[in-house]
Short mmCIF file of C-alpha atoms and ligand atoms in Angstrom, two decimals:
data_model
loop_
_atom_site.label_atom_id
_atom_site.label_comp_id
_atom_site.label_asym_id
_atom_site.label_seq_id
_atom_site.Cartn_x
_atom_site.Cartn_y
_atom_site.Cartn_z
CA MET A 1 0.93 -17.45 -9.73
CA LYS A 2 2.97 -17.43 -6.93
CA LEU A 3 2.99 -14.14 -5.01
CA LEU A 4 5.88 -12.88 -2.41
CA LYS A 5 4.83 -11.83 0.40
CA HIS A 6 6.63 -10.65 4.36
CA GLY A 7 4.74 -9.86 7.24
CA PRO A 8 1.77 -7.67 7.25
CA SER A 9 3.47 -5.74 4.45
CA PRO A 10 0.49 -3.03 3.13
CA PHE A 11 1.60 -2.86 -0.04
CA VAL A 12 1.41 -6.26 -0.07
CA ARG A 13 -2.40 -6.08 1.33
CA LYS A 14 -2.52 -3.15 -2.24
CA VAL A 15 -2.27 -6.75 -4.23
CA VAL A 16 -4.37 -9.47 -2.09
CA VAL A 17 -7.31 -6.51 -1.64
CA THR A 18 -6.83 -5.99 -5.80
CA LEU A 19 -7.22 -9.54 -6.04
CA HIS A 20 -10.19 -10.76 -4.30
CA GLU A 21 -12.19 -7.48 -5.66
CA THR A 22 -10.79 -8.67 -9.74
CA GLY A 23 -12.48 -12.78 -7.99
CA GLN A 24 -8.47 -14.16 -8.75
CA ILE A 25 -7.66 -15.05 -4.82
CA GLY A 26 -7.98 -18.52 -5.62
CA ASP A 27 -5.76 -18.24 -8.71
CA VAL A 28 -2.50 -17.01 -6.84
CA GLU A 29 -0.16 -18.91 -4.02
CA GLN A 30 1.40 -16.52 -1.50
CA ILE A 31 4.64 -17.53 -0.61
CA ASP A 32 6.90 -15.70 2.67
CA VAL A 33 10.03 -14.73 2.61
CA VAL A 34 11.86 -12.66 4.22
CA ALA A 35 12.09 -8.82 3.03
CA SER A 36 14.63 -7.28 4.83
CA PRO A 37 16.72 -4.20 3.53
CA MET A 38 20.05 -5.43 4.77
CA ALA A 39 19.72 -9.10 3.91
CA PRO A 40 16.58 -10.19 2.31
CA ASP A 41 15.98 -13.34 0.56
CA PRO A 42 17.69 -15.31 -2.58
CA ALA A 43 14.26 -16.59 -3.76
CA LEU A 44 12.55 -12.84 -3.79
CA THR A 45 16.00 -11.32 -5.02
CA SER A 46 16.17 -13.68 -7.66
CA ALA A 47 12.56 -12.16 -8.86
CA ASN A 48 12.92 -8.78 -7.99
CA PRO A 49 16.67 -7.69 -8.22
CA VAL A 50 15.98 -4.44 -5.20
CA GLY A 51 14.72 -7.72 -2.87
CA LYS A 52 11.28 -6.17 -2.26
CA ILE A 53 8.41 -7.19 -1.62
CA PRO A 54 5.55 -7.61 -3.59
CA ALA A 55 6.55 -9.98 -6.27
CA LEU A 56 4.12 -11.91 -9.06
CA ILE A 57 6.38 -15.33 -10.22
CA ARG A 58 4.34 -16.46 -13.36
CA GLU A 59 4.65 -19.46 -15.86
CA ASN A 60 6.57 -19.06 -18.37
CA ALA A 61 6.64 -14.79 -18.29
CA PRO A 62 8.57 -12.87 -16.10
CA ALA A 63 8.54 -11.82 -12.09
CA LEU A 64 6.81 -8.71 -12.07
CA TYR A 65 7.94 -6.14 -9.23
CA ASP A 66 6.38 -3.11 -7.74
CA SER A 67 2.64 -3.00 -6.07
CA ARG A 68 2.29 -0.39 -8.80
CA VAL A 69 2.51 -2.73 -11.28
CA ILE A 70 1.24 -6.20 -10.29
CA CYS A 71 -1.15 -4.67 -9.11
CA ARG A 72 -2.52 -3.14 -12.84
CA TYR A 73 -1.36 -6.61 -14.35
CA LEU A 74 -3.64 -7.75 -12.18
CA ASP A 75 -6.35 -5.24 -13.30
CA ALA A 76 -6.19 -6.37 -16.96
CA LYS A 77 -6.08 -9.80 -16.41
CA ALA A 78 -9.33 -9.23 -15.14
CA GLY A 79 -11.06 -6.67 -16.43
CA ALA A 80 -11.72 -5.33 -14.32
CA ASN A 81 -11.57 -1.64 -14.93
CA LEU A 82 -9.38 -0.36 -11.91
CA TYR A 83 -7.75 2.12 -13.56
CA PRO A 84 -10.78 3.59 -15.50
CA GLU A 85 -9.81 5.68 -18.96
CA GLY A 86 -11.66 8.18 -18.10
CA ARG A 87 -10.29 9.04 -15.22
CA ILE A 88 -6.58 7.38 -15.53
CA TRP A 89 -4.38 10.36 -13.90
CA ASP A 90 -6.40 11.01 -11.30
CA THR A 91 -6.92 7.51 -10.48
CA LEU A 92 -3.07 7.15 -10.62
CA THR A 93 -2.37 10.53 -9.25
CA LEU A 94 -4.50 9.20 -6.04
CA GLU A 95 -2.73 5.92 -5.67
CA ALA A 96 0.34 7.64 -6.10
CA THR A 97 -0.32 9.84 -3.39
CA ALA A 98 -1.06 6.81 -1.13
CA ASP A 99 1.52 4.80 -1.93
CA GLY A 100 3.50 8.08 -1.28
CA ILE A 101 2.14 7.70 2.82
CA LEU A 102 2.73 4.26 2.81
CA GLU A 103 6.28 4.59 2.06
CA ALA A 104 6.89 7.66 3.92
CA ALA A 105 4.90 6.15 6.89
CA LEU A 106 7.47 3.50 6.21
CA LEU A 107 10.97 4.46 6.37
CA ILE A 108 9.62 5.65 9.95
CA ILE A 109 9.23 2.64 11.09
CA TYR A 110 12.57 1.70 9.44
CA GLU A 111 14.29 4.05 10.97
CA GLU A 112 13.18 3.01 14.91
CA ARG A 113 13.34 -0.40 13.38
CA PHE A 114 17.43 -0.53 12.27
CA ARG A 115 18.95 1.78 13.86
CA SER A 116 19.38 1.86 17.81
CA PRO A 117 17.82 5.02 19.57
CA GLU A 118 20.53 7.18 20.12
CA ASN A 119 21.50 7.05 15.67
CA ALA A 120 17.77 7.56 15.09
CA SER A 121 16.72 10.87 13.88
CA MET A 122 14.07 13.20 15.16
CA GLU A 123 14.10 14.67 12.27
CA TRP A 124 14.51 12.94 9.90
CA ILE A 125 11.56 11.16 11.26
CA GLU A 126 9.34 14.16 11.41
CA GLY A 127 9.84 14.96 8.11
CA GLN A 128 8.40 11.73 6.80
CA TRP A 129 5.60 13.07 8.81
CA GLY A 130 4.55 15.92 7.58
CA LYS A 131 5.01 14.03 4.24
CA VAL A 132 2.23 12.15 5.54
CA SER A 133 0.56 14.95 7.11
CA ARG A 134 0.01 16.81 3.71
CA ALA A 135 -0.91 14.26 1.84
CA LEU A 136 -3.40 13.41 4.80
CA ASP A 137 -4.23 16.91 4.18
CA ALA A 138 -4.48 16.73 0.17
CA LEU A 139 -7.16 13.61 0.67
CA GLU A 140 -9.13 15.58 2.82
CA THR A 141 -9.98 18.76 0.70
CA ARG A 142 -8.75 17.23 -3.27
CA TRP A 143 -10.27 14.40 -3.33
CA MET A 144 -13.00 12.97 -1.45
CA SER A 145 -15.65 13.13 -4.92
CA HIS A 146 -13.15 11.17 -6.79
CA LEU A 147 -12.84 8.92 -3.38
CA ASN A 148 -16.83 8.43 -2.71
CA GLY A 149 -17.43 7.62 -6.78
CA PRO A 150 -16.52 4.07 -8.40
CA LEU A 151 -13.56 1.94 -7.04
CA ASP A 152 -10.67 2.17 -8.66
CA MET A 153 -7.53 1.17 -7.83
CA GLY A 154 -6.35 4.92 -5.67
CA GLN A 155 -9.15 4.00 -3.30
CA ILE A 156 -7.69 0.41 -2.99
CA ALA A 157 -4.55 2.16 -2.67
CA VAL A 158 -5.66 4.91 -0.09
CA GLY A 159 -7.79 2.12 2.33
CA CYS A 160 -5.02 0.65 2.48
CA ALA A 161 -2.59 3.56 3.43
CA LEU A 162 -5.20 4.21 6.22
CA GLY A 163 -5.55 0.60 7.23
CA TYR A 164 -1.54 1.03 7.45
CA LEU A 165 -1.33 3.92 9.64
CA ASP A 166 -3.84 2.48 12.23
CA PHE A 167 -1.80 -0.06 12.36
CA ARG A 168 2.26 0.85 12.71
CA HIS A 169 1.25 5.17 13.85
CA ASP A 170 -1.81 4.63 15.51
CA VAL A 171 -0.35 7.00 18.52
CA ARG A 172 -0.48 9.88 15.48
CA GLY A 173 -4.05 9.89 15.24
CA TRP A 174 -4.48 11.12 11.13
CA ARG A 175 -8.06 10.96 11.29
CA THR A 176 -8.09 14.57 13.43
CA GLY A 177 -8.47 16.93 10.84
CA HIS A 178 -9.87 15.15 8.58
CA ASP A 179 -13.11 14.24 8.99
CA ALA A 180 -14.35 12.84 5.67
CA LEU A 181 -11.69 11.15 4.99
CA ALA A 182 -12.05 8.65 9.07
CA GLN A 183 -15.90 8.68 7.44
CA TRP A 184 -15.11 7.76 4.28
CA TYR A 185 -12.63 4.97 5.73
CA ALA A 186 -14.85 3.93 8.44
CA ARG A 187 -17.41 2.82 4.90
CA PHE A 188 -14.10 0.82 3.67
CA SER A 189 -12.97 -1.23 5.35
CA GLU A 190 -16.44 -2.64 5.55
CA ARG A 191 -15.87 -4.32 2.17
CA GLU A 192 -14.96 -7.98 2.49
CA SER A 193 -11.54 -7.44 0.57
CA MET A 194 -10.27 -4.78 2.70
CA LYS A 195 -11.46 -7.60 6.23
CA ALA A 196 -9.53 -9.94 4.08
CA THR A 197 -6.44 -8.72 4.86
CA GLN A 198 -5.99 -7.31 8.57
CA PRO A 199 -2.63 -6.89 9.04
CA THR A 200 -2.14 -8.89 12.35
CA ALA A 201 0.93 -8.84 14.37
N1 LIG B 301 7.18 0.82 -4.33
C1 LIG B 301 7.36 -0.80 -3.58
C2 LIG B 301 7.30 -0.70 -2.54
C3 LIG B 301 7.65 -1.67 -1.91
C4 LIG B 301 8.60 -2.42 -0.30
O1 LIG B 301 8.65 -1.06 -0.12
N2 LIG B 301 8.30 -3.24 0.63
C5 LIG B 301 8.80 -3.57 1.68
C6 LIG B 301 8.10 -3.83 1.98
S1 LIG B 301 6.39 -3.39 3.21
C7 LIG B 301 9.56 -3.86 1.91
O2 LIG B 301 9.62 -5.44 0.17
N3 LIG B 301 11.70 -3.57 2.10
C8 LIG B 301 12.48 -4.56 2.40
C9 LIG B 301 12.84 -3.29 1.45
O3 LIG B 301 13.26 -2.14 1.53
O4 LIG B 301 14.79 -3.55 1.12
C10 LIG B 301 5.67 -1.39 -4.17
O5 LIG B 301 4.88 -0.52 -4.48
O6 LIG B 301 6.04 -2.30 -4.36
#
């Protein structure tokens, strides 16, 4: 299998952490492609028509894309039970909450990267941060017992989301008012899979 990736993408990190946690890291070749909204790599768009990473190219089977699809596929392939049937809806909702944080956090970066300072909308940026902030509050108030339970995909996604906030939005200080979440993350980031996939510029 070949995993198309680019830079320190948190969505790719979800997949690579899953590969580590399910003992499949050696089964996948990681290939760098350009993932830019304006000029995506043809190698990427031929695997994923919407031009986003991660995409997983399989032998004799169609490519898979979207981190949620890829992670679920890898989990099924390894029989790792990262989507446990008994709490599947909670696990998927938690993963969606983490992905929602990532989408909003990434859109802020794109606004700053792809628009000139005079055209960037502070109101829009703060609207995106509002999504992150509400999701962090929900994690702190509703999800701590799930986060402290057996490893599943919701936890991996939250770990990658918080890692991305540290990496790109450190100045916002997400830990303030989220003590339980911060403590959980300090422990979670000690996992070998998280240490092996730290984002770097
Ligand atoms: N829902 C997708 C989001 C993937 C995504 O937004 N990836 C970013 C990089 S972190 C990307 O490829 N951006 C290029 C673009 O938006 O055209 C997933 O979970 O895989």
